[in-house]
Amino acid sequence: MTLFERLAEALHADRPVALVTRIDGPQAGAKLLVFDDDVYGDLGTPLLNVAAAGEARALLAVGETATRTFGEDGEPVGVEVRLFIAAYAPKPVMYVFGAIDFSRAMARIGKYLGYHVTVVDARPVFATKQRIPDADEVVVAWPDEFLEKAPVDARTALIVLTHDVKFDIPLLRVALRTEAGYIGAMGSRRTHANRIEELRAAGVADADLARISAPIGLDIGARTPEETAISIAAEIIALREQRRGGRLSEGTFPVHNARTPALP
Amino acid sequence: MIDVLDTIERWRGEGQRVAVATVVGVENSAPRDPGAVLAVSERGAVAGSVSGGCVESAVYEEAQDAIATGRPRLVSYGISDADAISVGLTCGGTIHVFVERLDW
């Protein structure tokens, strides 16, 4: 099995893998394929392979792709070897709570953006794959009980479309205990004011309440489920990049945020 | 890589040699992040991208040369690179692209 075949197999299976490549010098193109528990290939020396695998696993943990320099034998202070480490972390997860028309559009755009999308609703009649065909999973469960056990990390998006205080409040209390990068809740300003009141009464701190994006989405005047899904998706991206939204044509700041530093 | 994976597998299945060009570094404002891949087949088909279209034709030439010679290379494009000014990125950034024949 070639390195490429192993890489392709892992990518198809959404299994975490990093591909390390020497990008200059006589050994440019040398490769190491790094899994959690295994490596394949050779960058030049055994010690360099060990050092590169360690760095690749650290980058995999945060889903980051970067260039690193090492010495010939993997010395961290060395500069002889330049490595490009492409980390292929599993897809980020989006949980959509409430199986309504908006959820169908949300599941669709979530998939489009590369999320693994799970839709959760306590009502078996509504939580069906027929109604939400684009979701990876449709689960019949109480939203708060589901989220208590679901894996959540900083890349996770939680979209609360349940729109009903009896679901919203317990769910948001659980959501605010996670490190989810995005927590959005649908509802009018008045609905959200009521939610805030109830959550405060339940002892949730103001700093935590500020993590909830509500009313949900960027201000683009969205009306239909599809337009609303786009407005929510745009808000998820803007928050991740710490941008305010708005028109680029009306600003003077750089179009893209600075990413990885320049090659050393 | 993921967006061009199926295409690369198909080309290889047809017995074609393939080159991949990968963004390995960006400076300032660049349209694609490190890890973005443009793949070129022996017959000259293209999949994916490394920029917003500004340097694709130059990278394409490098990729075809890599397929022919097997020689990998690291190339840079952007307004700060005087040699590459003719294919500078419209957005003003600089990108570094590693081009190699996929024989691994």
Tab-separated table of C-alpha atoms in Angstrom:
chain	number	residue	atom	x	y	z
A	1	MET	CA	0.000	0.000	0.000
A	2	THR	CA	1.453	3.388	-0.968
A	3	LEU	CA	1.499	6.398	1.373
A	4	PHE	CA	-1.076	8.087	-0.843
A	5	GLU	CA	-3.402	5.085	-0.609
A	6	ARG	CA	-3.096	5.090	3.184
A	7	LEU	CA	-3.760	8.838	3.246
A	8	ALA	CA	-6.771	8.519	0.932
A	9	GLU	CA	-8.209	5.690	3.016
A	10	ALA	CA	-7.907	7.752	6.212
A	11	LEU	CA	-9.448	10.846	4.610
A	12	HIS	CA	-12.391	8.855	3.275
A	13	ALA	CA	-12.947	7.389	6.742
A	14	ASP	CA	-12.617	10.834	8.401
A	15	ARG	CA	-9.783	9.382	10.499
A	16	PRO	CA	-7.256	11.901	11.895
A	17	VAL	CA	-3.998	11.875	9.919
A	18	ALA	CA	-1.120	14.267	9.219
A	19	LEU	CA	1.127	14.294	6.170
A	20	VAL	CA	4.630	15.665	6.752
A	21	THR	CA	6.731	16.727	3.742
A	22	ARG	CA	10.305	18.043	3.486
A	23	ILE	CA	9.939	21.082	1.295
A	24	ASP	CA	13.531	22.027	0.483
A	25	GLY	CA	17.051	20.650	0.187
A	26	PRO	CA	18.205	17.523	-1.631
A	27	GLN	CA	15.633	15.377	0.175
A	28	ALA	CA	12.678	17.612	-0.741
A	29	GLY	CA	9.552	15.522	-1.140
A	30	ALA	CA	10.462	12.980	1.598
A	31	LYS	CA	7.330	12.094	3.530
A	32	LEU	CA	6.009	10.829	6.820
A	33	LEU	CA	2.366	9.882	7.302
A	34	VAL	CA	1.384	10.229	10.964
A	35	PHE	CA	-1.561	8.569	12.718
A	36	ASP	CA	-2.381	8.605	16.435
A	37	ASP	CA	-0.656	5.278	16.949
A	38	ASP	CA	1.397	4.672	13.824
A	39	VAL	CA	3.714	6.267	11.261
A	40	TYR	CA	4.655	5.373	7.680
A	41	GLY	CA	7.406	6.747	5.446
A	42	ASP	CA	10.766	8.362	6.213
A	43	LEU	CA	11.964	11.962	6.357
A	44	GLY	CA	15.667	11.134	6.469
A	45	THR	CA	16.688	10.077	9.965
A	46	PRO	CA	14.874	8.086	12.676
A	47	LEU	CA	15.188	10.914	15.217
A	48	LEU	CA	13.778	13.421	12.738
A	49	ASN	CA	10.829	11.085	12.170
A	50	VAL	CA	10.163	10.934	15.919
A	51	ALA	CA	10.338	14.718	16.311
A	52	ALA	CA	8.147	15.338	13.268
A	53	ALA	CA	5.549	12.789	14.411
A	54	GLY	CA	5.327	14.516	17.800
A	55	GLU	CA	4.817	17.904	16.203
A	56	ALA	CA	2.303	16.483	13.702
A	57	ARG	CA	0.203	14.976	16.515
A	58	ALA	CA	0.232	18.288	18.397
A	59	LEU	CA	-1.042	20.070	15.271
A	60	LEU	CA	-3.656	17.361	14.671
A	61	ALA	CA	-5.052	17.946	18.151
A	62	VAL	CA	-5.889	21.538	17.235
A	63	GLY	CA	-6.643	20.916	13.552
A	64	GLU	CA	-3.869	23.237	12.372
A	65	THR	CA	-1.629	23.006	9.306
A	66	ALA	CA	1.817	24.646	9.547
A	67	THR	CA	5.496	24.758	8.567
A	68	ARG	CA	8.151	23.771	11.139
A	69	THR	CA	11.958	23.720	11.135
A	70	PHE	CA	14.200	21.111	12.758
A	71	GLY	CA	17.810	19.999	12.760
A	72	GLU	CA	18.876	16.971	10.661
A	73	ASP	CA	18.191	14.721	13.671
A	74	GLY	CA	15.018	16.466	14.741
A	75	GLU	CA	16.691	18.994	17.067
A	76	PRO	CA	13.939	21.498	17.849
A	77	VAL	CA	16.342	24.465	17.613
A	78	GLY	CA	17.756	23.344	14.254
A	79	VAL	CA	17.022	25.081	10.958
A	80	GLU	CA	18.426	22.611	8.417
A	81	VAL	CA	15.159	20.852	7.695
A	82	ARG	CA	11.951	22.603	6.728
A	83	LEU	CA	8.806	20.517	7.070
A	84	PHE	CA	5.289	21.216	5.922
A	85	ILE	CA	2.771	19.475	8.154
A	86	ALA	CA	-0.745	19.122	6.746
A	87	ALA	CA	-3.067	18.057	9.552
A	88	TYR	CA	-6.346	16.469	8.544
A	89	ALA	CA	-8.438	16.595	11.704
A	90	PRO	CA	-11.922	15.087	11.726
A	91	LYS	CA	-14.731	17.330	10.574
A	92	PRO	CA	-16.004	19.863	13.093
A	93	VAL	CA	-19.410	19.028	14.488
A	94	MET	CA	-22.647	20.993	14.197
A	95	TYR	CA	-25.619	20.107	16.380
A	96	VAL	CA	-28.949	21.533	15.278
A	97	PHE	CA	-31.656	21.345	17.945
A	98	GLY	CA	-35.247	21.274	16.721
A	99	ALA	CA	-36.355	19.533	13.515
A	100	ILE	CA	-38.166	22.389	11.766
A	101	ASP	CA	-37.954	23.840	8.251
A	102	PHE	CA	-35.060	26.039	9.334
A	103	SER	CA	-33.180	22.924	10.461
A	104	ARG	CA	-33.377	21.384	7.018
A	105	ALA	CA	-31.759	24.470	5.480
A	106	MET	CA	-29.241	24.651	8.353
A	107	ALA	CA	-28.231	21.003	7.920
A	108	ARG	CA	-27.677	21.633	4.242
A	109	ILE	CA	-25.418	24.644	4.666
A	110	GLY	CA	-23.642	22.977	7.593
A	111	LYS	CA	-22.693	20.089	5.303
A	112	TYR	CA	-21.642	22.572	2.618
A	113	LEU	CA	-19.252	24.203	5.096
A	114	GLY	CA	-17.724	20.847	6.009
A	115	TYR	CA	-19.479	20.092	9.294
A	116	HIS	CA	-20.678	16.717	10.463
A	117	VAL	CA	-24.305	17.675	11.117
A	118	THR	CA	-26.568	16.058	13.697
A	119	VAL	CA	-30.175	17.202	14.122
A	120	VAL	CA	-31.838	16.511	17.472
A	121	ASP	CA	-35.535	16.697	18.348
A	122	ALA	CA	-37.577	15.012	21.062
A	123	ARG	CA	-40.521	14.449	18.714
A	124	PRO	CA	-40.238	11.251	16.639
A	125	VAL	CA	-42.745	12.543	14.069
A	126	PHE	CA	-40.504	15.488	13.226
A	127	ALA	CA	-37.049	14.015	13.722
A	128	THR	CA	-36.868	11.940	10.544
A	129	LYS	CA	-34.295	11.611	7.808
A	130	GLN	CA	-37.039	12.270	5.239
A	131	ARG	CA	-37.617	15.736	6.623
A	132	ILE	CA	-33.899	16.552	7.030
A	133	PRO	CA	-32.214	14.625	4.214
A	134	ASP	CA	-28.873	16.453	4.368
A	135	ALA	CA	-28.158	15.717	8.043
A	136	ASP	CA	-25.535	13.061	8.761
A	137	GLU	CA	-27.649	11.943	11.702
A	138	VAL	CA	-31.159	12.660	12.925
A	139	VAL	CA	-31.616	11.751	16.580
A	140	VAL	CA	-34.799	11.492	18.637
A	141	ALA	CA	-33.815	12.688	22.104
A	142	TRP	CA	-34.397	15.461	24.608
A	143	PRO	CA	-31.943	18.164	23.493
A	144	ASP	CA	-30.376	18.821	26.906
A	145	GLU	CA	-29.975	15.123	27.677
A	146	PHE	CA	-28.428	14.560	24.261
A	147	LEU	CA	-25.939	17.417	24.667
A	148	GLU	CA	-24.892	16.237	28.150
A	149	LYS	CA	-23.302	13.188	26.522
A	150	ALA	CA	-22.332	14.514	23.082
A	151	PRO	CA	-18.695	15.287	22.229
A	152	VAL	CA	-18.116	19.064	21.987
A	153	ASP	CA	-14.903	20.998	21.324
A	154	ALA	CA	-13.960	24.575	20.464
A	155	ARG	CA	-14.829	24.044	16.788
A	156	THR	CA	-18.349	22.816	17.575
A	157	ALA	CA	-21.385	24.868	16.517
A	158	LEU	CA	-24.592	24.571	18.565
A	159	ILE	CA	-27.680	25.863	16.770
A	160	VAL	CA	-30.729	26.078	19.015
A	161	LEU	CA	-33.864	26.260	16.867
A	162	THR	CA	-36.188	24.589	19.391
A	163	HIS	CA	-37.808	27.937	19.955
A	164	ASP	CA	-39.630	26.737	23.040
A	165	VAL	CA	-38.719	27.741	26.575
A	166	LYS	CA	-39.202	24.261	27.964
A	167	PHE	CA	-36.487	22.937	25.635
A	168	ASP	CA	-34.370	26.098	25.307
A	169	ILE	CA	-33.569	26.795	28.932
A	170	PRO	CA	-32.254	23.365	29.996
A	171	LEU	CA	-30.440	23.055	26.657
A	172	LEU	CA	-28.736	26.453	26.890
A	173	ARG	CA	-27.655	25.705	30.464
A	174	VAL	CA	-25.861	22.584	29.237
A	175	ALA	CA	-24.521	24.401	26.147
A	176	LEU	CA	-22.910	27.123	28.256
A	177	ARG	CA	-20.981	24.496	30.223
A	178	THR	CA	-19.281	23.309	26.996
A	179	GLU	CA	-16.406	24.958	25.127
A	180	ALA	CA	-18.456	25.197	21.908
A	181	GLY	CA	-17.138	27.954	19.627
A	182	TYR	CA	-20.635	29.003	18.563
A	183	ILE	CA	-23.895	28.930	20.504
A	184	GLY	CA	-26.811	30.477	18.631
A	185	ALA	CA	-30.460	30.541	19.688
A	186	MET	CA	-33.375	31.419	17.438
A	187	GLY	CA	-36.109	33.724	18.664
A	188	SER	CA	-37.159	37.351	18.778
A	189	ARG	CA	-35.520	39.938	21.014
A	190	ARG	CA	-38.468	39.560	23.369
A	191	THR	CA	-38.117	35.748	23.446
A	192	HIS	CA	-34.432	36.100	24.190
A	193	ALA	CA	-35.032	38.665	26.924
A	194	ASN	CA	-37.298	36.101	28.574
A	195	ARG	CA	-34.672	33.384	28.160
A	196	ILE	CA	-32.004	35.646	29.686
A	197	GLU	CA	-34.263	36.283	32.664
A	198	GLU	CA	-34.874	32.579	33.231
A	199	LEU	CA	-31.218	31.656	32.799
A	200	ARG	CA	-30.159	34.372	35.233
A	201	ALA	CA	-32.719	33.097	37.729
A	202	ALA	CA	-31.169	29.669	37.279
A	203	GLY	CA	-27.799	31.132	38.313
A	204	VAL	CA	-26.083	31.538	34.918
A	205	ALA	CA	-23.461	34.320	34.986
A	206	ASP	CA	-23.716	37.327	32.644
A	207	ALA	CA	-20.362	36.527	31.041
A	208	ASP	CA	-21.768	33.137	30.024
A	209	LEU	CA	-25.021	34.640	28.755
A	210	ALA	CA	-22.992	36.867	26.427
A	211	ARG	CA	-21.788	33.722	24.619
A	212	ILE	CA	-25.277	33.154	23.215
A	213	SER	CA	-25.834	34.608	19.738
A	214	ALA	CA	-29.475	35.690	19.888
A	215	PRO	CA	-31.397	36.768	17.969
A	216	ILE	CA	-29.416	34.359	15.822
A	217	GLY	CA	-27.486	35.280	12.659
A	218	LEU	CA	-25.968	38.281	10.901
A	219	ASP	CA	-28.180	41.249	10.082
A	220	ILE	CA	-28.858	40.648	6.371
A	221	GLY	CA	-32.642	40.798	6.504
A	222	ALA	CA	-33.025	37.023	6.063
A	223	ARG	CA	-36.626	35.781	5.756
A	224	THR	CA	-36.804	32.242	4.372
A	225	PRO	CA	-35.246	29.178	6.047
A	226	GLU	CA	-32.502	29.195	3.398
A	227	GLU	CA	-31.714	32.897	3.883
A	228	THR	CA	-31.737	32.449	7.653
A	229	ALA	CA	-29.349	29.499	7.374
A	230	ILE	CA	-26.956	31.669	5.351
A	231	SER	CA	-27.174	34.424	7.933
A	232	ILE	CA	-26.387	31.933	10.743
A	233	ALA	CA	-23.553	30.351	8.759
A	234	ALA	CA	-22.067	33.795	8.102
A	235	GLU	CA	-22.245	34.581	11.808
A	236	ILE	CA	-20.430	31.329	12.673
A	237	ILE	CA	-17.596	32.259	10.283
A	238	ALA	CA	-17.463	35.880	11.451
A	239	LEU	CA	-17.228	34.877	15.126
A	240	ARG	CA	-14.507	32.331	14.397
A	241	GLU	CA	-12.499	35.007	12.589
A	242	GLN	CA	-13.440	37.659	15.146
A	243	ARG	CA	-15.051	39.836	12.501
A	244	ARG	CA	-18.141	42.003	12.821
A	245	GLY	CA	-19.735	41.163	9.487
A	246	GLY	CA	-20.787	43.996	7.212
A	247	ARG	CA	-19.699	44.991	3.725
A	248	LEU	CA	-16.043	44.737	2.696
A	249	SER	CA	-16.647	47.567	0.252
A	250	GLU	CA	-17.285	49.879	3.200
A	251	GLY	CA	-14.121	48.996	5.108
A	252	THR	CA	-10.376	49.507	4.698
A	253	PHE	CA	-9.110	46.574	6.793
A	254	PRO	CA	-7.446	43.504	5.197
A	255	VAL	CA	-9.861	41.117	3.499
A	256	HIS	CA	-8.326	38.015	5.148
A	257	ASN	CA	-7.015	37.712	8.696
A	258	ALA	CA	-3.315	36.863	8.970
A	259	ARG	CA	-2.856	33.103	9.253
A	260	THR	CA	0.269	31.062	9.760
A	261	PRO	CA	3.386	33.191	9.836
A	262	ALA	CA	5.577	33.416	6.754
A	263	LEU	CA	7.994	30.625	5.975
A	264	PRO	CA	11.002	30.947	8.257
B	1	MET	CA	-6.398	17.698	-0.422
B	2	ILE	CA	-9.806	16.344	0.499
B	3	ASP	CA	-11.595	18.312	-2.259
B	4	VAL	CA	-9.377	16.838	-4.986
B	5	LEU	CA	-8.950	13.352	-3.521
B	6	ASP	CA	-11.538	11.598	-5.672
B	7	THR	CA	-10.181	13.184	-8.840
B	8	ILE	CA	-6.583	12.197	-8.039
B	9	GLU	CA	-7.676	8.631	-7.300
B	10	ARG	CA	-9.502	8.475	-10.631
B	11	TRP	CA	-6.452	9.752	-12.559
B	12	ARG	CA	-4.191	7.254	-10.839
B	13	GLY	CA	-6.730	4.520	-11.529
B	14	GLU	CA	-6.416	5.396	-15.227
B	15	GLY	CA	-2.658	4.962	-14.968
B	16	GLN	CA	-1.930	8.676	-15.311
B	17	ARG	CA	0.933	10.344	-13.490
B	18	VAL	CA	-0.150	13.230	-11.261
B	19	ALA	CA	1.484	16.339	-9.769
B	20	VAL	CA	0.218	18.101	-6.663
B	21	ALA	CA	0.922	21.730	-5.758
B	22	THR	CA	0.303	22.547	-2.095
B	23	VAL	CA	0.171	25.964	-0.420
B	24	VAL	CA	2.758	25.602	2.369
B	25	GLY	CA	2.917	29.220	3.533
B	26	VAL	CA	1.125	32.534	3.105
B	27	GLU	CA	2.056	36.091	4.019
B	28	ASN	CA	-0.353	38.940	4.552
B	29	SER	CA	-3.658	38.565	2.790
B	30	ALA	CA	-3.953	35.398	0.701
B	31	PRO	CA	-7.068	33.753	-0.677
B	32	ARG	CA	-6.281	30.129	0.238
B	33	ASP	CA	-4.853	28.812	3.507
B	34	PRO	CA	-1.858	26.467	3.845
B	35	GLY	CA	-2.892	22.972	2.816
B	36	ALA	CA	-4.874	24.071	-0.267
B	37	VAL	CA	-4.022	21.801	-3.206
B	38	LEU	CA	-4.049	22.068	-6.984
B	39	ALA	CA	-3.614	18.749	-8.797
B	40	VAL	CA	-2.625	18.268	-12.418
B	41	SER	CA	-2.868	15.070	-14.445
B	42	GLU	CA	-0.434	13.819	-17.059
B	43	ARG	CA	-3.002	14.625	-19.753
B	44	GLY	CA	-3.270	18.199	-18.492
B	45	ALA	CA	-6.503	18.170	-16.504
B	46	VAL	CA	-6.696	20.334	-13.360
B	47	ALA	CA	-8.513	19.995	-10.042
B	48	GLY	CA	-8.529	22.309	-7.013
B	49	SER	CA	-6.761	25.641	-6.554
B	50	VAL	CA	-3.954	27.358	-4.652
B	51	SER	CA	-5.154	30.954	-4.983
B	52	GLY	CA	-8.121	32.887	-6.251
B	53	GLY	CA	-7.001	32.085	-9.787
B	54	CYS	CA	-4.113	34.574	-9.955
B	55	VAL	CA	-1.194	32.133	-10.004
B	56	GLU	CA	-2.877	28.955	-11.191
B	57	SER	CA	-1.453	29.105	-14.703
B	58	ALA	CA	2.110	29.541	-13.438
B	59	VAL	CA	1.663	26.689	-10.944
B	60	TYR	CA	0.183	24.567	-13.736
B	61	GLU	CA	3.425	24.960	-15.739
B	62	GLU	CA	5.496	23.967	-12.707
B	63	ALA	CA	3.270	20.956	-12.137
B	64	GLN	CA	3.604	19.772	-15.728
B	65	ASP	CA	7.362	20.127	-15.468
B	66	ALA	CA	7.324	18.159	-12.219
B	67	ILE	CA	5.363	15.369	-13.916
B	68	ALA	CA	7.919	15.263	-16.736
B	69	THR	CA	11.090	15.481	-14.641
B	70	GLY	CA	10.039	14.140	-11.237
B	71	ARG	CA	11.849	17.106	-9.675
B	72	PRO	CA	10.025	18.710	-6.713
B	73	ARG	CA	10.292	22.454	-6.199
B	74	LEU	CA	9.267	25.225	-3.813
B	75	VAL	CA	7.989	28.324	-5.632
B	76	SER	CA	6.793	31.666	-4.291
B	77	TYR	CA	4.384	34.151	-5.801
B	78	GLY	CA	3.385	37.619	-4.718
B	79	ILE	CA	4.082	41.288	-4.986
B	80	SER	CA	7.073	41.026	-2.649
B	81	ASP	CA	8.713	38.534	-5.018
B	82	ALA	CA	10.246	40.580	-7.825
B	83	ASP	CA	10.832	37.521	-10.009
B	84	ALA	CA	7.187	36.603	-9.868
B	85	ILE	CA	5.764	40.081	-10.264
B	86	SER	CA	4.079	39.168	-13.534
B	87	VAL	CA	1.899	36.621	-11.771
B	88	GLY	CA	1.519	38.579	-8.516
B	89	LEU	CA	-1.554	37.965	-6.414
B	90	THR	CA	-4.251	40.516	-7.048
B	91	CYS	CA	-4.931	40.663	-3.331
B	92	GLY	CA	-1.360	41.681	-2.495
B	93	GLY	CA	-0.272	38.651	-0.482
B	94	THR	CA	2.547	36.184	-1.006
B	95	ILE	CA	2.125	32.425	-1.221
B	96	HIS	CA	4.673	29.641	-1.128
B	97	VAL	CA	3.754	26.519	-3.072
B	98	PHE	CA	5.431	23.121	-2.987
B	99	VAL	CA	5.066	21.272	-6.280
B	100	GLU	CA	5.838	17.559	-6.601
B	101	ARG	CA	5.038	14.542	-8.675
B	102	LEU	CA	2.782	12.214	-6.739
B	103	ASP	CA	4.970	9.122	-6.808
B	104	TRP	CA	4.563	8.233	-3.148
